[in-house]
Coordinates of C-alpha atoms in Angstrom, one line a residue:
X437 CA 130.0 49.1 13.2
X438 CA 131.3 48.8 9.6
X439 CA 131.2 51.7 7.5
X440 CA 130.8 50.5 3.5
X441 CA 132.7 54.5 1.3
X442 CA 133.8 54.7 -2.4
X443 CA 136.5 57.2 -2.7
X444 CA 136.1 59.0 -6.1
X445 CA 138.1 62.2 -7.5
X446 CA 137.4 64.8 -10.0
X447 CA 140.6 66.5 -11.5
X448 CA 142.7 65.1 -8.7
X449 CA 140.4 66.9 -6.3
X450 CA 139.2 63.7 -4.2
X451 CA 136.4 62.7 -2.1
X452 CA 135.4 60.1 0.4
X453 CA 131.8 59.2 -0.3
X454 CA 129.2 57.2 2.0
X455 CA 126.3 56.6 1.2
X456 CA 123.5 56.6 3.9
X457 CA 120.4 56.9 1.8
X458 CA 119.2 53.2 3.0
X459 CA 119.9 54.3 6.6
X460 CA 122.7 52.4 8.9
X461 CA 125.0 55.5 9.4
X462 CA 125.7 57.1 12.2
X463 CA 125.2 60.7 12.6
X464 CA 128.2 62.5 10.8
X465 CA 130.4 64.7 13.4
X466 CA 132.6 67.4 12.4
X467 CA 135.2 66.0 14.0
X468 CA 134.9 62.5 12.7
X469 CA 134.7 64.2 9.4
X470 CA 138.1 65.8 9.8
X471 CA 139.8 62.2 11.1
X472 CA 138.1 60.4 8.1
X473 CA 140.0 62.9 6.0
X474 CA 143.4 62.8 7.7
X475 CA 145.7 62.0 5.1
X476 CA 148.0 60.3 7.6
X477 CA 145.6 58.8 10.2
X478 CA 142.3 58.4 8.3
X479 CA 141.5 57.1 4.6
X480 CA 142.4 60.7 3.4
X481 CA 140.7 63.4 1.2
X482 CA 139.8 67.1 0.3
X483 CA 136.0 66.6 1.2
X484 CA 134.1 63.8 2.8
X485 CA 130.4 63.7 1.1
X486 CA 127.4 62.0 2.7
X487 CA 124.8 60.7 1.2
X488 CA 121.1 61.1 2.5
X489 CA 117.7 61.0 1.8
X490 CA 115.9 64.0 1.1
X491 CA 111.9 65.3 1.2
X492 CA 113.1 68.1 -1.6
X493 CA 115.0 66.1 -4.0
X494 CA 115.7 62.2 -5.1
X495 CA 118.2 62.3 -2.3
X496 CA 121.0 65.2 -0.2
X497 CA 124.4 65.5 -0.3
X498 CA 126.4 66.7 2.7
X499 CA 129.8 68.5 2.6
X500 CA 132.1 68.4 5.3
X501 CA 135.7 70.1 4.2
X502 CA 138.9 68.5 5.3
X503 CA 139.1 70.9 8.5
X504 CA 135.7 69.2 9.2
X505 CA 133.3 72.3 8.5
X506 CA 130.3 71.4 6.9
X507 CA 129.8 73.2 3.6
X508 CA 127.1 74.4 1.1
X509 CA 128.3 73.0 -2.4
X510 CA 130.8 71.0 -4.5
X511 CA 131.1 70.7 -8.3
X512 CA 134.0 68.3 -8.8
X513 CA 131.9 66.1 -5.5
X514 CA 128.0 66.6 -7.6
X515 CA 129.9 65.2 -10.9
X516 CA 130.9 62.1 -8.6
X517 CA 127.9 61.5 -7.0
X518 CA 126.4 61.6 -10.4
X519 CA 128.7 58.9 -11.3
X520 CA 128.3 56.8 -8.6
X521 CA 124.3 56.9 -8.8
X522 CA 124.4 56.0 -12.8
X523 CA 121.4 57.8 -13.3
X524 CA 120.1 61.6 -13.8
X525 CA 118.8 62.9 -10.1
X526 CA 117.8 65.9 -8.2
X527 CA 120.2 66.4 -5.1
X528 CA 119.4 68.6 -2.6
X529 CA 122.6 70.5 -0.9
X530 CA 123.0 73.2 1.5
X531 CA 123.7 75.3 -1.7
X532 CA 120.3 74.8 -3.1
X533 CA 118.6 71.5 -5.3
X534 CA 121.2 70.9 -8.0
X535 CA 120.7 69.0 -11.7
X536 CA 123.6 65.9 -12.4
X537 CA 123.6 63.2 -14.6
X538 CA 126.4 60.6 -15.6
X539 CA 128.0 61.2 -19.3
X540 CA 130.5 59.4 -21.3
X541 CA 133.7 60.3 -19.2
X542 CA 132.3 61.8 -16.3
X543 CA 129.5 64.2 -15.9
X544 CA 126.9 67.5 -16.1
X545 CA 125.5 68.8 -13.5
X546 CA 123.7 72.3 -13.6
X547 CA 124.9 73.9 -10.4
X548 CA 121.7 76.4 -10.6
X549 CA 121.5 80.4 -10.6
X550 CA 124.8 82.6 -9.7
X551 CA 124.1 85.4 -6.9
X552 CA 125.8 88.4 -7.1
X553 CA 124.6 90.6 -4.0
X554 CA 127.1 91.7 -1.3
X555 CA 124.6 90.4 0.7
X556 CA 124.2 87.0 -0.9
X557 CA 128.0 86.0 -1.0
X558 CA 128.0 87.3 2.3
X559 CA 130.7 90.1 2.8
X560 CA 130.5 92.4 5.8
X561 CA 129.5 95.5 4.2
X562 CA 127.7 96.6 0.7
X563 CA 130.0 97.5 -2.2
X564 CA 129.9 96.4 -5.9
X565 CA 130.6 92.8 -6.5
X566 CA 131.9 93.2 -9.7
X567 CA 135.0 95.4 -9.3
X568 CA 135.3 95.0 -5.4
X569 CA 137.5 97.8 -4.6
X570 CA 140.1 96.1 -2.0
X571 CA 143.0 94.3 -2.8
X572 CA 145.2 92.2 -0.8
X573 CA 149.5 93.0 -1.5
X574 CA 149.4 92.2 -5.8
X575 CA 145.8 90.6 -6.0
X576 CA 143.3 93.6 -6.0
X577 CA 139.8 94.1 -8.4
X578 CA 138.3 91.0 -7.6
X579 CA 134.9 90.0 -8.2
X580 CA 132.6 88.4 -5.6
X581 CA 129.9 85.2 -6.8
X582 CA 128.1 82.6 -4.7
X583 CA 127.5 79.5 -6.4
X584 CA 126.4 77.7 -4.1
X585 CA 129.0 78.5 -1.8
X586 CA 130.9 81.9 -1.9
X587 CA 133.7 82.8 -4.1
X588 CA 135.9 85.7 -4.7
X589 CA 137.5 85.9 -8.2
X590 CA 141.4 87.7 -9.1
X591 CA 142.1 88.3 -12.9
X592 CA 145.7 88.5 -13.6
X593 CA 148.3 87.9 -16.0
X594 CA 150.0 85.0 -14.8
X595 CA 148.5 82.7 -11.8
X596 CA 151.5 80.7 -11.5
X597 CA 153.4 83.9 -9.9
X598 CA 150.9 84.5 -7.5
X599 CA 151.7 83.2 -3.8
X600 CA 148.2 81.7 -3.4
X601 CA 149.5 79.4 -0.8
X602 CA 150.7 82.5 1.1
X603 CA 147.5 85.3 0.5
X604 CA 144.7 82.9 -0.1
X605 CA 144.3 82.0 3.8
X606 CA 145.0 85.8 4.5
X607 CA 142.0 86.4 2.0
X608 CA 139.6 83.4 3.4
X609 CA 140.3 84.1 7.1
X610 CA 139.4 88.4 6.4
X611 CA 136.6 90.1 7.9
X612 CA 135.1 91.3 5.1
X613 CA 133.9 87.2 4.6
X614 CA 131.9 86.2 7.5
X615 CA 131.6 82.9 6.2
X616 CA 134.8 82.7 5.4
X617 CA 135.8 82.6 1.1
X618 CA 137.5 80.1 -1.4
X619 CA 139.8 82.3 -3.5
X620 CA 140.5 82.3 -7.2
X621 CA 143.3 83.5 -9.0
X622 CA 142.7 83.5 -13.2
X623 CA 144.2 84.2 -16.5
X624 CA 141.9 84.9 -19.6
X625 CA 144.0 83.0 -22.2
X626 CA 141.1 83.8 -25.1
X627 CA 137.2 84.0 -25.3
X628 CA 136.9 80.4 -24.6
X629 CA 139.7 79.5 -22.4
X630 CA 140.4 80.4 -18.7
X631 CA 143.7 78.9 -16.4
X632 CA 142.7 79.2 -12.8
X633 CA 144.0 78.1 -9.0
X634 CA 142.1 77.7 -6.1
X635 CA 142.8 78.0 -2.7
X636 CA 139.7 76.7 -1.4
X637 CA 138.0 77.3 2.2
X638 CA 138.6 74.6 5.1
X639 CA 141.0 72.9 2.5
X640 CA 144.0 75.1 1.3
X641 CA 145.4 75.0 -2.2
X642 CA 143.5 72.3 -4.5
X643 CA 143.7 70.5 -8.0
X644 CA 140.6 71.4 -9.1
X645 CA 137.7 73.1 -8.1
X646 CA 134.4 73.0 -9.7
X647 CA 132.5 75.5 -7.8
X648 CA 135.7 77.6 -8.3
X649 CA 135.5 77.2 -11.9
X650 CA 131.8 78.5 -12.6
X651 CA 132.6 81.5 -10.1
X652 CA 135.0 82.5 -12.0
X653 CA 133.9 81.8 -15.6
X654 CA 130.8 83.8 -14.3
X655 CA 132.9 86.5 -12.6
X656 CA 134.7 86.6 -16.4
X657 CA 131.4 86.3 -18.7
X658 CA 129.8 89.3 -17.0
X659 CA 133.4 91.5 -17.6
X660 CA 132.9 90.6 -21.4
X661 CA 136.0 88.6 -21.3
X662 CA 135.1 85.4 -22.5
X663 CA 132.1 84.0 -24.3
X664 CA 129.1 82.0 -22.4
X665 CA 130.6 78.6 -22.9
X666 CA 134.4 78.1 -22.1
X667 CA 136.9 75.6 -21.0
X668 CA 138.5 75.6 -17.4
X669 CA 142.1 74.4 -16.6
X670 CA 143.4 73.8 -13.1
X671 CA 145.8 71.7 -12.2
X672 CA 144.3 68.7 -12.1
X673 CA 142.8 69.2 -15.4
X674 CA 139.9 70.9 -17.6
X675 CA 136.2 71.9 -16.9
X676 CA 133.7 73.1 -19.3
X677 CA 131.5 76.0 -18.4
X678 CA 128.2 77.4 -19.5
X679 CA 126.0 80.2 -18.5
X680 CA 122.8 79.3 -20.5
X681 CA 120.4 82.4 -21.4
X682 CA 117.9 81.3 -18.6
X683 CA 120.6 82.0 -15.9
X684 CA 122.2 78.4 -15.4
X685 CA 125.4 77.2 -15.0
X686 CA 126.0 73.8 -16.5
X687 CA 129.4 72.6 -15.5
X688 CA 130.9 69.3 -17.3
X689 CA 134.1 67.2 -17.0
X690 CA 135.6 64.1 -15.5
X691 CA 134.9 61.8 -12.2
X692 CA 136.8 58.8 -11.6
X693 CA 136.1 56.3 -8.8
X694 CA 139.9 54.7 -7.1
X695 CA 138.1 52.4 -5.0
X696 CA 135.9 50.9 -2.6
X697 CA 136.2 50.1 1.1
X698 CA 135.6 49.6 4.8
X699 CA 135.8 50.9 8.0
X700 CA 135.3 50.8 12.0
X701 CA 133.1 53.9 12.8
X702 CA 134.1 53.7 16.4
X703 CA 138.0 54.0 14.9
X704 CA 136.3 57.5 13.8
X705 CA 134.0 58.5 16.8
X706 CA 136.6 57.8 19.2
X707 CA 138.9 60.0 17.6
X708 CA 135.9 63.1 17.4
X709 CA 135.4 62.2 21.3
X710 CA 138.8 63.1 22.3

């Protein structure tokens, strides 16, 4: 059976993307996810995003990370999907039912309400989200916010000297995240302009994350160090992030789509059956 994907990126951060809302798909494996993404044996990519149809929402999106673990949310993947669809739409995701519709350049998607409880990102025990008071070697203070998915947020002064690649799977493997953590490691560079670097869960250290950017523009709104509305730069490029007075984050910015393909599912299957 042939498989129709687009593959798509946002900020660098880049996606295979099937769409099974018309039915024809086999049922998506973790490991046929991970050998889809294989950069060397597979078409490649951070996430692989299925599309679905939905009883909640116009239609779902699934997430499955590169390791093959299935996921709750992804901003840079919703701004894609909105792309691809052409039109505004409801999607529901394990995250909750997100907002998106396409823009000139890209998209908006309102990712929903922040969650702040200890219990909600989850960590193992109760203590203040805000100013968590553990640390790991120089990152320490961090602030905890689920987005959809969970997130743990480091201010410092410069995020190229941190050795993300070295503490952020130290951080997202502890036990004080159950469910494992993406981590974030930001510099306030003025009231409407943040420089951040994701590790991200199931993936390792990324271009861009859009999840990772409202976490931690949210983490830094409710410190008082930047306004409600400010610009995100990761290495793949810029976000722009809003926490609107009823409790929303909107997140805009670029998706592009590289291009369109084929392929064998039992190529796939085979490879999740060994």
């Amino acid at each position: 059976m042939r498989i129709s994907f687009t593959k798509m990126h946002g900020l660098g951060n880049d996606f295979v993307v099937i769409d099974g809302r018309e039915g024809g798909v086999p049922a998506m494996t973790a490991p046929a996810a991970a050998a889809l993404a294989n950069r060397t044996t597979g078409i490649g990519c951070d996430q692989l995003i299925l599309l679905e149809p939905s009883e909640a929402a116009d239609f779902r999106m699934r997430i499955f990370n590169q390791d093959g673990g299935e996921v709750e949310a992804c901003g840079n993947a919703s701004r894609a999907v909105a792309l691809l669809h052409g039109a505004p739409a409801s999607v529901e995701t394990d995250g909750g039912v997100i907002a998106l519709e396409p823009v000139l350049g890209g998209a908006r998607v309102d990712m929903g309400q922040p969650r702040f409880g200890w219990e909600d990102i989850p960590l193992a025990y109760a203590m203040d989200t805000l100013n968590m008071p553990v640390g790991w070697g120089v990152l320490e203070n961090s602030a905890a916010v689920n987005v959809g998915n969970p997130h743990v947020v480091f201010f410092v002064e410069n995020v190229d000297a941190v050795a993300l690649d070295q503490l952020g799977p130290e951080i997202e493997h502890d036990p004080l995240f159950p469910q494992r953590i993406n981590v974030n490691v930001a510099s306030v560079e003025g009231r409407d302009a943040i420089r951040l670097r994701v590790w991200e869960r199931g993936v390792g250290l990324t271009r861009a994350c859009g999840t990772g950017a409202c976490a931690t523009a949210v983490a830094a709104m409710r410190r008082g160090l930047v306004d409600r509305e400010v610009a995100v730069t990761l290495p793949g490029g810029s976000l722009m992030i809003a926490w609107s007075e009823d409790d929303r984050i909107v997140m805009t910015g670029p998706a592009t789509t590289s291009f369109t393909g084929t392929f064998e599912w039992n190529d796939y299957a085979g490879d999740a059956a060994s």
